[in-house]
Tab-separated table of C-alpha atoms in Angstrom:
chain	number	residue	atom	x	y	z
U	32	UNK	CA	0.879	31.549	-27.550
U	33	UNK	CA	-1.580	32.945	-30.071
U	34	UNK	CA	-0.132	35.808	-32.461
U	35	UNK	CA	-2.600	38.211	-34.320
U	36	UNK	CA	-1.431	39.577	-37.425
U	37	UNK	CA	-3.521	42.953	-38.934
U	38	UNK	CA	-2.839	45.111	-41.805
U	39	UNK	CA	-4.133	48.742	-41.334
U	40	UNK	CA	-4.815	50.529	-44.550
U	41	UNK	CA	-4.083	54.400	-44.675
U	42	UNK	CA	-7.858	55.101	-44.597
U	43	UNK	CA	-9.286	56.393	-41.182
U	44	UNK	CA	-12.373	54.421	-41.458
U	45	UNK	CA	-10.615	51.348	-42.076
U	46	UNK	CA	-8.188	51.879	-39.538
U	47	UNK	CA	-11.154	52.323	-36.810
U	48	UNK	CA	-12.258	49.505	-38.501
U	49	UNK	CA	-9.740	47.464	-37.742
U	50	UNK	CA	-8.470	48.583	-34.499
U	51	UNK	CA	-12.262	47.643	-33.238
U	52	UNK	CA	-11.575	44.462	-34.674
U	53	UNK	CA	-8.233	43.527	-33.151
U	54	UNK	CA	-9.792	45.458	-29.546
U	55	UNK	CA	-12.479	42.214	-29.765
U	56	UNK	CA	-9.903	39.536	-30.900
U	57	UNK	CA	-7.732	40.156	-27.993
U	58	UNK	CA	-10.833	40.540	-25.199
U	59	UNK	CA	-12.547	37.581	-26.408
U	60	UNK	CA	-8.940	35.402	-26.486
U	61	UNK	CA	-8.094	36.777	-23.124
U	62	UNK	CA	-11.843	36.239	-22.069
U	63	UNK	CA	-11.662	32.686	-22.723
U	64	UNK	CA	-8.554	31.994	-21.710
U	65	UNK	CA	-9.366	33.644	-18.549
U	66	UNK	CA	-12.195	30.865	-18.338
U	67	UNK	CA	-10.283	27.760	-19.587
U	68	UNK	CA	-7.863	28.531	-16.496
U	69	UNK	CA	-11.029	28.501	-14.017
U	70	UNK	CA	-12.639	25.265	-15.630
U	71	UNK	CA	-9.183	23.257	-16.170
U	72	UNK	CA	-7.049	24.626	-13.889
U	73	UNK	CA	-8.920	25.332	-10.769
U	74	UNK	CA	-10.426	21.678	-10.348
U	75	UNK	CA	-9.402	18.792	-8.415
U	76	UNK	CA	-10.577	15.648	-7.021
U	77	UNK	CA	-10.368	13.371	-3.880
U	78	UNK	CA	-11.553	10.393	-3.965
U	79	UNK	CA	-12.055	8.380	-0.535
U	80	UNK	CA	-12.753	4.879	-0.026
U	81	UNK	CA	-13.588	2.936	3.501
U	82	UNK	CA	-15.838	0.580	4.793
U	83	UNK	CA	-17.598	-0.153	8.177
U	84	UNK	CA	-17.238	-3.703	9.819
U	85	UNK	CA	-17.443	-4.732	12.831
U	86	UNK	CA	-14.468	-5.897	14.363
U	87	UNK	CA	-12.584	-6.293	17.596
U	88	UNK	CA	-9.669	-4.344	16.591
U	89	UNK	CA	-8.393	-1.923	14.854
U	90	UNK	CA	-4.954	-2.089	12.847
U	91	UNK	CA	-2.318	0.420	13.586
U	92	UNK	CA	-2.186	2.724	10.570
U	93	UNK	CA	1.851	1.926	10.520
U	94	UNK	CA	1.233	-1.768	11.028
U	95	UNK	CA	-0.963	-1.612	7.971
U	96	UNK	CA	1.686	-1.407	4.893
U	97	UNK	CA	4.958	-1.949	6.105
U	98	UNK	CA	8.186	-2.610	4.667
U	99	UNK	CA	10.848	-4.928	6.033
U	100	UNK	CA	14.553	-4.282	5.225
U	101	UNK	CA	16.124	-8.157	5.785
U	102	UNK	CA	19.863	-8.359	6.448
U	103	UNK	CA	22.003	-9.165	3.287
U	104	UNK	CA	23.376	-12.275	4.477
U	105	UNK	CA	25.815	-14.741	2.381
U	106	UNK	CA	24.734	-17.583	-0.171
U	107	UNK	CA	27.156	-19.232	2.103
U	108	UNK	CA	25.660	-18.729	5.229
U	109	UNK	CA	22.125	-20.067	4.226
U	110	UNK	CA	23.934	-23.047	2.349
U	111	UNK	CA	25.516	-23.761	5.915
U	112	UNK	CA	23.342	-22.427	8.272
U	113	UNK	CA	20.163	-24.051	6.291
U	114	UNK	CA	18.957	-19.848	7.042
U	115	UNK	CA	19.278	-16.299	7.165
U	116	UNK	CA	19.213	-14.094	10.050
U	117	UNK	CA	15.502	-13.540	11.559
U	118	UNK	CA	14.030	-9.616	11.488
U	119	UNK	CA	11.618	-9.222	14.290
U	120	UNK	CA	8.233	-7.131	12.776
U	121	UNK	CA	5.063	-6.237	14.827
U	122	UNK	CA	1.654	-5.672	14.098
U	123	UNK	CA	0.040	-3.421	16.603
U	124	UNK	CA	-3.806	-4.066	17.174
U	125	UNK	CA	-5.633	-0.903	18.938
U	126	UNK	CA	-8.406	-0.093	20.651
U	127	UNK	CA	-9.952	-3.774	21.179
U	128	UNK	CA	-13.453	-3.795	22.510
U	129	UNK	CA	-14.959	-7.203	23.477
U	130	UNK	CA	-18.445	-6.639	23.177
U	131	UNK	CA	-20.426	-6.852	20.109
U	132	UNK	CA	-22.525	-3.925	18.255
U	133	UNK	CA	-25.135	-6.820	18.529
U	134	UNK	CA	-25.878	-7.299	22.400
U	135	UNK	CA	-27.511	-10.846	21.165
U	136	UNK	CA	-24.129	-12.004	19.793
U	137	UNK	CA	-21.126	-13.258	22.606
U	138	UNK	CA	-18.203	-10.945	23.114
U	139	UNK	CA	-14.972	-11.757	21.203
U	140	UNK	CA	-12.599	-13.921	22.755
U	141	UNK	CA	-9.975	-14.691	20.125
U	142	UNK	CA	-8.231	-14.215	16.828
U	143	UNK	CA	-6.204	-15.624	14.028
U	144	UNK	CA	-4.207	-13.563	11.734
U	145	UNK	CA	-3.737	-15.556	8.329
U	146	UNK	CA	0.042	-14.610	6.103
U	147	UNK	CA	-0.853	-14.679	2.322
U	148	UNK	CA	1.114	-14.060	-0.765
U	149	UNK	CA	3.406	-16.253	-3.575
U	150	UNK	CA	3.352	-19.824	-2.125
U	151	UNK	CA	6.934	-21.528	-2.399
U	152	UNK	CA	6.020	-25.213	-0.481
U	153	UNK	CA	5.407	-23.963	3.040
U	154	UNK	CA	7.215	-20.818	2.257
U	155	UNK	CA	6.303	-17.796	1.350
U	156	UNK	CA	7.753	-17.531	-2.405
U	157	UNK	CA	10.349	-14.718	-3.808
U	158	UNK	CA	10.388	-12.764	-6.501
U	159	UNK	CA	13.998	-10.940	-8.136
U	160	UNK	CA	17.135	-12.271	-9.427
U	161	UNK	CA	17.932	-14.430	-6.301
U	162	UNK	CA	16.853	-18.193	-6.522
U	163	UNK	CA	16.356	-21.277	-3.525
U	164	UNK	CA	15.209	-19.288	-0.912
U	165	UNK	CA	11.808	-18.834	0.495
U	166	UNK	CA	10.622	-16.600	3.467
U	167	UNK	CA	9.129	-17.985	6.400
U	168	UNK	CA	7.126	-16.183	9.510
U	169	UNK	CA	7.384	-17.241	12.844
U	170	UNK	CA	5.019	-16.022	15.763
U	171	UNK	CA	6.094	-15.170	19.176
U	172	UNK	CA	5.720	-18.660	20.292
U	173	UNK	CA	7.237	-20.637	17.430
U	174	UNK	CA	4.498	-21.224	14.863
U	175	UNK	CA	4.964	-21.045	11.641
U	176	UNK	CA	2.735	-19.419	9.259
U	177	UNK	CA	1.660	-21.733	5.922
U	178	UNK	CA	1.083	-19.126	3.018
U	179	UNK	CA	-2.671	-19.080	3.148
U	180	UNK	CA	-3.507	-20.989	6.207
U	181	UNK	CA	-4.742	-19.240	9.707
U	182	UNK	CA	-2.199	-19.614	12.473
U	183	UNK	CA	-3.689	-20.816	15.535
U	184	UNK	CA	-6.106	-18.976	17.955
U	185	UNK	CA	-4.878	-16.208	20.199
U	186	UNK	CA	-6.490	-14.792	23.449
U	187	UNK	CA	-8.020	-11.521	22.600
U	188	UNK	CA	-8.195	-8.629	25.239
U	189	UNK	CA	-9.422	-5.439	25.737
U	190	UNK	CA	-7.260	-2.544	24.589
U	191	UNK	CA	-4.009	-2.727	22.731
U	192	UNK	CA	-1.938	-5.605	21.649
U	193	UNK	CA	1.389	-5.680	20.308
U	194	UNK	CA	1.686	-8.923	17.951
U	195	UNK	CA	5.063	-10.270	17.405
U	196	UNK	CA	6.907	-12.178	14.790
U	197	UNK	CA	9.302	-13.175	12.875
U	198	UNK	CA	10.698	-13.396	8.933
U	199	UNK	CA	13.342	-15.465	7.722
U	200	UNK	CA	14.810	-17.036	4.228
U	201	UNK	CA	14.954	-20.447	4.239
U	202	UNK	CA	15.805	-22.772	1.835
U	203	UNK	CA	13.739	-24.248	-0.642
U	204	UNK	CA	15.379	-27.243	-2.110
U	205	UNK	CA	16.284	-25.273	-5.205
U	206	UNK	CA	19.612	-23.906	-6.119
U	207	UNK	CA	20.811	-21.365	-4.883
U	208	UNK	CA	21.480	-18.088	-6.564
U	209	UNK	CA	22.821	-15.109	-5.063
U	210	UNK	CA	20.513	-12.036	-6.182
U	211	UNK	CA	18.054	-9.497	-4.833
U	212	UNK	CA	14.641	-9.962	-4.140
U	213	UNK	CA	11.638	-9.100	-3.144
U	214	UNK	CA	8.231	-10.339	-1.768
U	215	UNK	CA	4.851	-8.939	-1.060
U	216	UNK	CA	2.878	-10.750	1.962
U	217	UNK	CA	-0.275	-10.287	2.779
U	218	UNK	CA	-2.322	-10.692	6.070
U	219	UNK	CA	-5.890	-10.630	7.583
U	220	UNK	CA	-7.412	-10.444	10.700
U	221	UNK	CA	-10.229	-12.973	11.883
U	222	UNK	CA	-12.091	-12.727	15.349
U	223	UNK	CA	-13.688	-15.147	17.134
């Protein structure tokens, strides 16, 4: 807020004077107020980032960045069990196009999808107040991914494909501790 203060003497010169003077005070505050609004207020910005590869397939925007809700399950039940209860996730691979941009380069045949992120052993590690316990991903036909390593080659087809796995916690030879956590995994696409 901006408060003008003026003291008008009895004079009438002096008061046309001075009501001149506070007419231009308030014009040229509301003046450039006016234009702060349009040059602060009235801007924005988008910035937009992307890239152009060539690839097979393209990743499902919702298979992308997902997040996985596991089942609170017992320190008991792992201790006995030696696991907790497997949640089923799926990336979704779209549009799939076997030919090449480059007609002097073979068409794509396969692909290996590599799981990434805190390495616990052959687990994939945990952050969060819970302790011995690791997560593990299975694929639809039983292997296991090692944090960092490609799983094996897949047959690669044209159109969409629905890939299929599994998490788990497993044990990690620690002790255990009863807790939340939290990971964040990782994974990447290779074709072949």
């Amino acid at each position: 807020m901006f408060i003008l203060k003026v003291m008008v003497s009895k004079g009438i010169n002096s008061v046309n004077k001075m009501e001149y003077i506070v007419a231009s005070c308030l014009l040229s505050t509301l003046f450039s107020v006016t234009a702060m609004a349009d040059t602060f207020l009235g801007r924005g910005r988008v910035v937009m980032e992307g890239s152009i590869i060539e690839t097979a397939c393209a990743i499902e925007m919702s298979s992308r960045e997902q997040v996985i809700e596991m089942i609170t399950v017992p320190a008991s039940q792992i201790a006995h069990d030696g696991q907790g209860i497997a949640k089923p996730f799926v990336i979704r691979l779209i549009n799939c196009t076997l030919p090449r941009f480059d007609p002097t380069m073979p068409d794509w045949q396969a692909f290996r999808v590599t799981f990434d992120g805190l390495k616990d052993g052959a687990l994939l590690g945990i952050e969060g107040e819970a302790q011995g316990v690791g997560l593990q991903i299975k694929d639809q036909s039983g292997n296991i991914a090692l944090p960092g390593v490609a799983m094996p080659l897949a047959e690669l087809s044209s159109g969409d494909k629905l890939l299929q796995y599994t998490v788990n916690l497993l044990p990690n030879h620690q002790i255990l501790r009863a807790g939340e956590y939290r990971s964040t995994v990782r994974f990447k696409m290779d074709y072949y």
